[in-house]
Short mmCIF file of C-alpha atoms in Angstrom, two decimals:
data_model
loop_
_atom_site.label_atom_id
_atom_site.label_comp_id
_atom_site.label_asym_id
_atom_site.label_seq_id
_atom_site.Cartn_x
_atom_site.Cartn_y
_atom_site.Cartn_z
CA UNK L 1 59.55 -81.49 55.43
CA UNK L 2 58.28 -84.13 57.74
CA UNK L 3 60.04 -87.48 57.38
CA UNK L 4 59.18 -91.35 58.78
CA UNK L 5 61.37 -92.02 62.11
CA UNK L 6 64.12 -94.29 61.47
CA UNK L 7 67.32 -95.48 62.80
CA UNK L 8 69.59 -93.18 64.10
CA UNK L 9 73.10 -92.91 62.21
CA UNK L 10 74.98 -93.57 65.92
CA UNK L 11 72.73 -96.87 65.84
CA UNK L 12 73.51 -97.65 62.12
CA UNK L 13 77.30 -97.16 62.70
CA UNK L 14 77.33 -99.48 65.93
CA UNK L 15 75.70 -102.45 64.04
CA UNK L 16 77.95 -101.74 60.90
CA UNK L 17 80.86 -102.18 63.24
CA UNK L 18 79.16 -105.31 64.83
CA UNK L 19 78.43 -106.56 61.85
CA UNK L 20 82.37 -106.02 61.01
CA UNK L 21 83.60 -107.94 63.46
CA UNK L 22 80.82 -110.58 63.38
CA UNK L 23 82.05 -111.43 59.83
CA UNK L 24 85.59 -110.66 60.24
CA UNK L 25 85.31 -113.65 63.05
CA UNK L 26 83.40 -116.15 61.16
CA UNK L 27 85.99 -115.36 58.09
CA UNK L 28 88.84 -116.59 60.88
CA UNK L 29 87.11 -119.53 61.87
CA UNK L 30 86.37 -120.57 58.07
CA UNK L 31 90.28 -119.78 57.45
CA UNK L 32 90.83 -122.19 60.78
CA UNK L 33 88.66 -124.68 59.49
CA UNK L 34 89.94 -125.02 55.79
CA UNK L 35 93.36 -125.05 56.84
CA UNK L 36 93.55 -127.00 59.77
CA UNK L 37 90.95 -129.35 61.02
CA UNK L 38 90.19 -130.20 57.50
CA UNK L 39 93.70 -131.89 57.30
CA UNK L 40 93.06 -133.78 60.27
CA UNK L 41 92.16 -137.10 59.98
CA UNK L 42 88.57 -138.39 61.11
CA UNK L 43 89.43 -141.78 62.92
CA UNK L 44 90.02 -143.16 66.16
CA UNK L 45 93.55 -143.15 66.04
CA UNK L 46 94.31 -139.75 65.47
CA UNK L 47 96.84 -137.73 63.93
CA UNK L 48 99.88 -140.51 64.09
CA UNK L 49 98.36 -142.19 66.72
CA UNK L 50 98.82 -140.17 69.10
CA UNK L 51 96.79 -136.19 68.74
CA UNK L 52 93.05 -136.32 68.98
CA UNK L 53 91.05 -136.79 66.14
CA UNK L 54 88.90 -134.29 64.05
CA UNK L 55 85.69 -135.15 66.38
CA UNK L 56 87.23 -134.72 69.44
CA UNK L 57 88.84 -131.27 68.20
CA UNK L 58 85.57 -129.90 66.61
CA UNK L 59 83.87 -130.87 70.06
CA UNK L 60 86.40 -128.91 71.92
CA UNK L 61 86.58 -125.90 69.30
CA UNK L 62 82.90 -125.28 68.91
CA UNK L 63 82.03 -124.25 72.28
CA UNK L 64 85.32 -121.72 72.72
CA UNK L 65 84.63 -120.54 68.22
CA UNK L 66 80.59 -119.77 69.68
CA UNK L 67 81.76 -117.87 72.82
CA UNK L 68 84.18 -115.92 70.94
CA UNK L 69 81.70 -114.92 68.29
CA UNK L 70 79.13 -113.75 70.72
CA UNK L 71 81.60 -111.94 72.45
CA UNK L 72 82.47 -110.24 69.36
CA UNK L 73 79.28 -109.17 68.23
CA UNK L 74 78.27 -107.58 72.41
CA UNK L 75 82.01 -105.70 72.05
CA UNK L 76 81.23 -104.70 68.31
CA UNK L 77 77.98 -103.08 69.56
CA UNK L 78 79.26 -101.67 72.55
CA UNK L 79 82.48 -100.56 70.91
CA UNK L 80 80.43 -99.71 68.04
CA UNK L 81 77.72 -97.51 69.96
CA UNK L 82 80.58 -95.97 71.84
CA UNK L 83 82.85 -94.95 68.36
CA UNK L 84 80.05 -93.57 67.01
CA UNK L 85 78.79 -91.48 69.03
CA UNK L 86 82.55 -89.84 70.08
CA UNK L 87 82.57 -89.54 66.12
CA UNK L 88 79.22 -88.29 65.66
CA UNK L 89 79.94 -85.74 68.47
CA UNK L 90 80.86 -82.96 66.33
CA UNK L 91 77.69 -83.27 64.22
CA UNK L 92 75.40 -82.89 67.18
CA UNK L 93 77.20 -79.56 68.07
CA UNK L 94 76.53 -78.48 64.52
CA UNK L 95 73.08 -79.43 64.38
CA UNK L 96 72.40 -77.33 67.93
CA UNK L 97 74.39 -74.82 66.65
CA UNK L 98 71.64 -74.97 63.22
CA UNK L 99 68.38 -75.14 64.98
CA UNK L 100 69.94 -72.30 67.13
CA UNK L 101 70.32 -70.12 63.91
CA UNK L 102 67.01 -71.23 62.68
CA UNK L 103 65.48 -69.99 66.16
CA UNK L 104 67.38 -66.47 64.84
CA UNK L 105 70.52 -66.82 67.25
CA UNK L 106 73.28 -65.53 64.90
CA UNK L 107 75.62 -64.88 67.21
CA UNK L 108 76.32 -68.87 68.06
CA UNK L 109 79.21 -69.95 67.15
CA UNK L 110 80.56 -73.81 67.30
CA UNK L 111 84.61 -72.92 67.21
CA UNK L 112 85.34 -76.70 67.24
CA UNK L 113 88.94 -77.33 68.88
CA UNK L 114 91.23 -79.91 68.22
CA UNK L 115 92.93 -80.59 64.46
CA UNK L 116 91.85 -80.17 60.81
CA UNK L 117 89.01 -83.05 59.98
CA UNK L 118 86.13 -83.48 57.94
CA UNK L 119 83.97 -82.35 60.74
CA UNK L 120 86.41 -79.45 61.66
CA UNK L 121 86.31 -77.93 58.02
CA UNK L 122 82.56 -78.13 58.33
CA UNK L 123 82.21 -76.72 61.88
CA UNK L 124 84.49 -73.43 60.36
CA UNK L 125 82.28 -73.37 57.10
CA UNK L 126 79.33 -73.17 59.05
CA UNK L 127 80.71 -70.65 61.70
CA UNK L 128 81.52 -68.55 58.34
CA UNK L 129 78.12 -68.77 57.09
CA UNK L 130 76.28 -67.84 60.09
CA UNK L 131 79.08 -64.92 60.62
CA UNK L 132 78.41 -63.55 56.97
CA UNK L 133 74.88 -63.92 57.67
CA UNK L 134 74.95 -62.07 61.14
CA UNK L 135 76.77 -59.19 59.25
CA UNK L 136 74.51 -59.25 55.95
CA UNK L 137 70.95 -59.36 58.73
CA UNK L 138 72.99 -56.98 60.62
CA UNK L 139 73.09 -54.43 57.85
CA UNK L 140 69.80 -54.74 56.72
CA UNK L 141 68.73 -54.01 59.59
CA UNK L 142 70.60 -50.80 59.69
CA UNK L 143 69.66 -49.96 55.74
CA UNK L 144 65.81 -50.53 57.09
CA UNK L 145 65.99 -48.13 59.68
CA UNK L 146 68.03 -45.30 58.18
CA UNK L 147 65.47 -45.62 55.54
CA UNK L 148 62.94 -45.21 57.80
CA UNK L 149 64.47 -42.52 59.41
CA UNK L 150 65.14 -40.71 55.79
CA UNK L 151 61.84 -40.92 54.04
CA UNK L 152 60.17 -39.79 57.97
CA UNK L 153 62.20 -36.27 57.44
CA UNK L 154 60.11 -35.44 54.30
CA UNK L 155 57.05 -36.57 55.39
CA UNK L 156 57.59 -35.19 59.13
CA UNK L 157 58.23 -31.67 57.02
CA UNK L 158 55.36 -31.82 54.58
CA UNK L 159 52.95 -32.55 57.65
CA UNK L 160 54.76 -29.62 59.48
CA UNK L 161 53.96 -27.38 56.61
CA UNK L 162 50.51 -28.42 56.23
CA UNK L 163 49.88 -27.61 60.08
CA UNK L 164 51.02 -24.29 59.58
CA UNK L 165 49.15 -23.93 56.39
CA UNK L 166 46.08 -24.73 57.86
CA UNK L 167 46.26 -22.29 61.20
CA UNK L 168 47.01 -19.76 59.02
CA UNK L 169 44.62 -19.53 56.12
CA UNK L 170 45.15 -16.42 55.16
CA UNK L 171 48.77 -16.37 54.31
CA UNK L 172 50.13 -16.98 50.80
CA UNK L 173 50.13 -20.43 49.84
CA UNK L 174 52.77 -20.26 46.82
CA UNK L 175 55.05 -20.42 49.29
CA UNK L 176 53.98 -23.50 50.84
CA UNK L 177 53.51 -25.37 48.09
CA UNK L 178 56.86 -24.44 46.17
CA UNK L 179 58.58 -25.79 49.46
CA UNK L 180 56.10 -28.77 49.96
CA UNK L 181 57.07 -29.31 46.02
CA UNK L 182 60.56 -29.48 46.88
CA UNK L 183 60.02 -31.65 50.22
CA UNK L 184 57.74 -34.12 47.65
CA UNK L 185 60.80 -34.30 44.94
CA UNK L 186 63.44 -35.38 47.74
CA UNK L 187 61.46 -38.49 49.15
CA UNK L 188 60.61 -39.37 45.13
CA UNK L 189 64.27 -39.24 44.83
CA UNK L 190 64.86 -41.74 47.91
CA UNK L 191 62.17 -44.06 46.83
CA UNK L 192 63.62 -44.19 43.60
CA UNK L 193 67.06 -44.68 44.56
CA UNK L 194 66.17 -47.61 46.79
CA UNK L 195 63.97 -49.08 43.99
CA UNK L 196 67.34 -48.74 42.01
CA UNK L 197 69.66 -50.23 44.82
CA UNK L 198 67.22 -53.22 45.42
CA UNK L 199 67.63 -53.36 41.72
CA UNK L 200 71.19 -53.31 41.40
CA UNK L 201 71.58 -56.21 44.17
CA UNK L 202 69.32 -58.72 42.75
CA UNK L 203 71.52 -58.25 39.27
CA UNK L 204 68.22 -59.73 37.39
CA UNK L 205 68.86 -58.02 34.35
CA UNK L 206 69.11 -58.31 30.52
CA UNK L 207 73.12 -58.08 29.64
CA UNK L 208 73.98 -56.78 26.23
CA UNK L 209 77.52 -55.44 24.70
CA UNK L 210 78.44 -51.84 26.05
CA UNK L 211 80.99 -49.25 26.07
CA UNK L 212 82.16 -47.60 28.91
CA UNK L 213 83.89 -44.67 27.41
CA UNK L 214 80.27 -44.34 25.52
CA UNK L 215 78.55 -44.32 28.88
CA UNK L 216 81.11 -42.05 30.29
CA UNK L 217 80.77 -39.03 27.49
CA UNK L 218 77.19 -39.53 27.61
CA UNK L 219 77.15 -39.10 32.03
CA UNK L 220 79.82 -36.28 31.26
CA UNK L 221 77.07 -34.33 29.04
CA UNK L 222 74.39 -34.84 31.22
CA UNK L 223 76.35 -33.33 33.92
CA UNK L 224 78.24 -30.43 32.64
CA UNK L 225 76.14 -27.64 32.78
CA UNK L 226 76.41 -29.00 36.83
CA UNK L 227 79.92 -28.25 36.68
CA UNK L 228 80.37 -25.22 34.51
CA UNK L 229 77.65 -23.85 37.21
CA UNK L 230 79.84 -24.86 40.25
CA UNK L 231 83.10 -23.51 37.75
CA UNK L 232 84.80 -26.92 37.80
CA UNK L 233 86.49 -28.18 34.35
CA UNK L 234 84.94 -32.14 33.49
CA UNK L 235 87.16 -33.86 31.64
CA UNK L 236 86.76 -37.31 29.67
CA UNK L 237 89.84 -39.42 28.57
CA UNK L 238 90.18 -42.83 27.16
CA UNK L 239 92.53 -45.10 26.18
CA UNK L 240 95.42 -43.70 24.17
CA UNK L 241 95.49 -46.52 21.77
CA UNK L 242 91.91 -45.45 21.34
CA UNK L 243 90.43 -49.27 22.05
CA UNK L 244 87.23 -48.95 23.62
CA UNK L 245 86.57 -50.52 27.10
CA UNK L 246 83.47 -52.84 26.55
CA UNK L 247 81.94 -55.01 28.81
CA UNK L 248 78.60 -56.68 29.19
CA UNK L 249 75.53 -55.63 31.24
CA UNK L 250 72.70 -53.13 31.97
CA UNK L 251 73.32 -49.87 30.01
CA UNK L 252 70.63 -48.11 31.95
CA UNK L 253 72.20 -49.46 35.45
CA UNK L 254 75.72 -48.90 34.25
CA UNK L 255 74.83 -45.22 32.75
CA UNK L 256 73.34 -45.05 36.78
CA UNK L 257 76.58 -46.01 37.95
CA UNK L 258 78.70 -43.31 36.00
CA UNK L 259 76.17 -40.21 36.66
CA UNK L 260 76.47 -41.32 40.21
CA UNK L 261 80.06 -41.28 40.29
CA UNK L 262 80.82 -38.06 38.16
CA UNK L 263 77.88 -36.24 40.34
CA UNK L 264 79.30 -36.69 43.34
CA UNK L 265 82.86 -36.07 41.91
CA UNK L 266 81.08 -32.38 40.94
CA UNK L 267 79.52 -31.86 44.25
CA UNK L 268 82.10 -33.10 46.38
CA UNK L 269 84.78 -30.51 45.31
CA UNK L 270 86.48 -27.72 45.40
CA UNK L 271 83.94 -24.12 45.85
CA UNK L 272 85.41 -23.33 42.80
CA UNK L 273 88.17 -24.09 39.78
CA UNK L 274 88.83 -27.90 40.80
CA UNK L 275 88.63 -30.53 38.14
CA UNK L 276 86.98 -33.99 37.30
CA UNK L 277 88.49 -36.56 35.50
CA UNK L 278 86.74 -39.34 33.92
CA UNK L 279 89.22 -41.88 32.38
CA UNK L 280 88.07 -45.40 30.60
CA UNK L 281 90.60 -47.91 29.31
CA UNK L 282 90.75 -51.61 28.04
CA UNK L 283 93.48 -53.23 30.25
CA UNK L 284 93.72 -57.36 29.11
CA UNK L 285 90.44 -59.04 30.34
CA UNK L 286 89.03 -55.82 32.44
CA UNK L 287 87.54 -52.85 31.49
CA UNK L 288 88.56 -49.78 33.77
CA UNK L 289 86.04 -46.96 34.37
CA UNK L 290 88.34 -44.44 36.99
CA UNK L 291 87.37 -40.91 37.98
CA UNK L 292 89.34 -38.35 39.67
CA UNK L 293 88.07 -35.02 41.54
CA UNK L 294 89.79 -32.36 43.54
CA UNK L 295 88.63 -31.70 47.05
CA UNK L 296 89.73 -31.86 50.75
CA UNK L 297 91.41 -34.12 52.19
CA UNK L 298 89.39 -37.12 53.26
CA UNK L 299 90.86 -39.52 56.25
CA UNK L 300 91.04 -43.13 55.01
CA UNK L 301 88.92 -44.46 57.65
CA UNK L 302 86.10 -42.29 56.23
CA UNK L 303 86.67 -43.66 52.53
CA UNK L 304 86.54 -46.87 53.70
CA UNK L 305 82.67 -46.10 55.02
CA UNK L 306 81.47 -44.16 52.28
CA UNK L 307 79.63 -47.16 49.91
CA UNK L 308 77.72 -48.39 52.86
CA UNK L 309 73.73 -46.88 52.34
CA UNK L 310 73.34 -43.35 54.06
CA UNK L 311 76.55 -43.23 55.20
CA UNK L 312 77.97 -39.61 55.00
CA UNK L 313 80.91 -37.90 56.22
CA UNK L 314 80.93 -34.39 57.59
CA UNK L 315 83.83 -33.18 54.86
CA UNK L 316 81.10 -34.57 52.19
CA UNK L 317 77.79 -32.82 53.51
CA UNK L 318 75.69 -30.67 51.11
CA UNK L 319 73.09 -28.37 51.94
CA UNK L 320 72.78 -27.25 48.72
CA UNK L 321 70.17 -28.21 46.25
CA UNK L 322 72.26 -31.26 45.80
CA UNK L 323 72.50 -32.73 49.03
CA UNK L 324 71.43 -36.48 48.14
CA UNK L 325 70.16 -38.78 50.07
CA UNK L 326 73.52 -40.53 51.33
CA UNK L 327 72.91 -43.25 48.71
CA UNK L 328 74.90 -42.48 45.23
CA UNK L 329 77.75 -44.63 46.07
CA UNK L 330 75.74 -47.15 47.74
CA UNK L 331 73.85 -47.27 44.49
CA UNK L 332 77.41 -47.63 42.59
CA UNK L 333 78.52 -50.69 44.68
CA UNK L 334 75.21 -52.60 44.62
CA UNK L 335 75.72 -52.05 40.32
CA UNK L 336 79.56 -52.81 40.31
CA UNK L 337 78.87 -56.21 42.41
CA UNK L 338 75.82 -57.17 40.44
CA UNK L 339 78.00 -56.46 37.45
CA UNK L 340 80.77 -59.11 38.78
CA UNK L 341 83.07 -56.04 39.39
CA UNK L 342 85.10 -54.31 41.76
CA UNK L 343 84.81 -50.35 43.38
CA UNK L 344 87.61 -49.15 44.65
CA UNK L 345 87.94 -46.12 46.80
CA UNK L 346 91.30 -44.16 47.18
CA UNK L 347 91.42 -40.76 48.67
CA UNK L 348 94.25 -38.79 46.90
CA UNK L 349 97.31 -37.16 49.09
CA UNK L 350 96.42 -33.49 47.98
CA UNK L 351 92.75 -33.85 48.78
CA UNK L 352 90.01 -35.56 46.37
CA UNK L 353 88.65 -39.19 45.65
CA UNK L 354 89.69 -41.71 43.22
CA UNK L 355 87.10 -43.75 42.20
CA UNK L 356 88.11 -47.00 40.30
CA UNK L 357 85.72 -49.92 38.65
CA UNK L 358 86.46 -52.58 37.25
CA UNK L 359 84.51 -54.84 35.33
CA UNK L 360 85.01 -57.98 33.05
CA UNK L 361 85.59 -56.98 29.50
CA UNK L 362 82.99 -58.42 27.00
CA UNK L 363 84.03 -61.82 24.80
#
């Protein structure tokens, strides 16, 4: 937005203190005048004869009351121009430290010494912002190339196949095109689950009334011939007082969230007779959503990595026909937060994950 030059604010503050002191001195001299010289008398004798009279004190006064006020305006301005601009200091650092960002230098940082002001709180807010948005460009960054790097493997591997196919024409082609079929279903997969993160993030959505122990039976059916193929016993619970844990959003994104979750709770277990638990409860103003598989042990500083996009752990590798795309908690996070909820990931001490949402419960 282009704007008319004007005054600067160092130049406005030095004539508002000028201006200050010019009035605060002519307020003296009208004090000086209404309560003294007007009480002394205007003749040629004098106050009792013997002080001067009002003319010869005026005379006298005039000259030294002028002086003084011009001397107070030049040391208003100076003073003025030289306040300012020691108080105006800490906004110039800002503003460098702005058009820095805007020039795409996130890594500035002002770190204004001295003690808590005005202009110190807003020096730390703004080193906040530009560290959150350092962090958030940071990972983007990352989440654009992994995704890069993802949906190349498929592509790389269909191209690969269709090399092969075409230097050797004579060799069976059902082959090729069940395994090109398979390569074409995993990067529809990853588009689909970035479409679904992107939309999960931007949380423009229609919210309506639903129940979590609804969407939780309804994920559990979807997925159990999954588990009684991998021999693993999927349980659903809910509240024993038998209250139903509503809240208010997406039920397509939130049905997402709980296939995601109880999924990877199937995959990521034991080879054979661990359990799942899925568990939903009302508890005051929250609705809980928790679930609970078996598993190896997994080292805390791997949980702590594991809802960040592609991010996978060698004790949580598949290379099975369910090997994912290193997305499905991703996916989770991205709906909890746009949801106004919160994910938490515990590992448990005899090996497993505990998986725990919680989201405002519905009015």
């Amino acid at each position: 937005m282009r704007r008319r030059p004007g005054p600067s604010a160092r130049l406005k503050l030095a004539l508002s203190y000028a201006g200050f002191l010019f009035v605060a001195g002519a307020l003296l001299l009208a004090v000086v005048w209404v309560f003294l010289l007007r009480y002394v008398p205007d003749n040629s004798q004098g106050l009792l004869g013997v002080s001067p009279n009002r003319y010869l004190l005026v005379r006298t006064f005039a000259p030294a009351a002028a002086a003084a006020m011009l001397f107070l305006l030049v040391f208003g301005l100076l003073g003025g121009w030289l306040l300012a601009g020691r108080m105006l200091g800490p906004l110039a650092r800002i503003a460098d430290a702005a058009r820095a960002a805007g020039k795409g230098s996130l890594s500035h940082r002002i770190r204004m010494e001295g003690r808590q002001d005005e202009f110190r709180e807003l020096a730390d807010a703004f080193d906040s912002m530009l560290e959150q948005l350092e962090s958030h460009v940071a990972e983007q960054q990352r989440f654009a190339a992994n995704a890069s790097h993802e949906l190349r493997t498929p592509l790389a591997i269909s191209r690969t196949l269709l090399d092969v196919a075409l230097k050797d024409p004579a060799r069976d082609h059902r082959e090729l095109v069940e395994r090109l079929s398979v390569v074409n279903a995993r990067a529809i997969d990853l588009t689909e689950a970035l479409l679904l993160l992107s939309r999960g993030g931007r949380g423009n959505f229609t919210r309506e009334g639903v129940d979590l122990s609804l969407i939780a039976e309804e994920a559990a059916e979807t997925l159990l011939p999954l588990a009684e193929q991998r021999r693993i016993t999927l349980d659903v619970t809910g509240d024993v007082t038998g209250g139903a844990a509503r809240t208010t959003g997406s039920p397509e994104l939130l049905l997402r969230m709980v296939t995601n979750l109880v999924q990877n709770a199937v995959v990521h277990n034991l080879p054979a007779g661990g359990t799942v638990t899925v568990h939903t409860e009302a508890y005051g103003d929250t609705s809980v959503l928790r679930v609970e598989n078996t598993g190896s042990v997994l080292p805390a500083e791997l949980v702590a990595t594991l809802t960040e996009p592609f991010r996978r752990g060698t004790e949580r590798v598949r290379t099975d026909e369910h090997a994912g795309v290193g997305l499905g908690l991703a996916i989770v996070h991205s709906i909890v937060r746009a949801h106004d909820g919160t994910l938490e990931l515990t590992p448990r001490p005899a090996g497993g994950l505990r998986v725990t949402v919680r989201l405002p419960a519905a009015p």
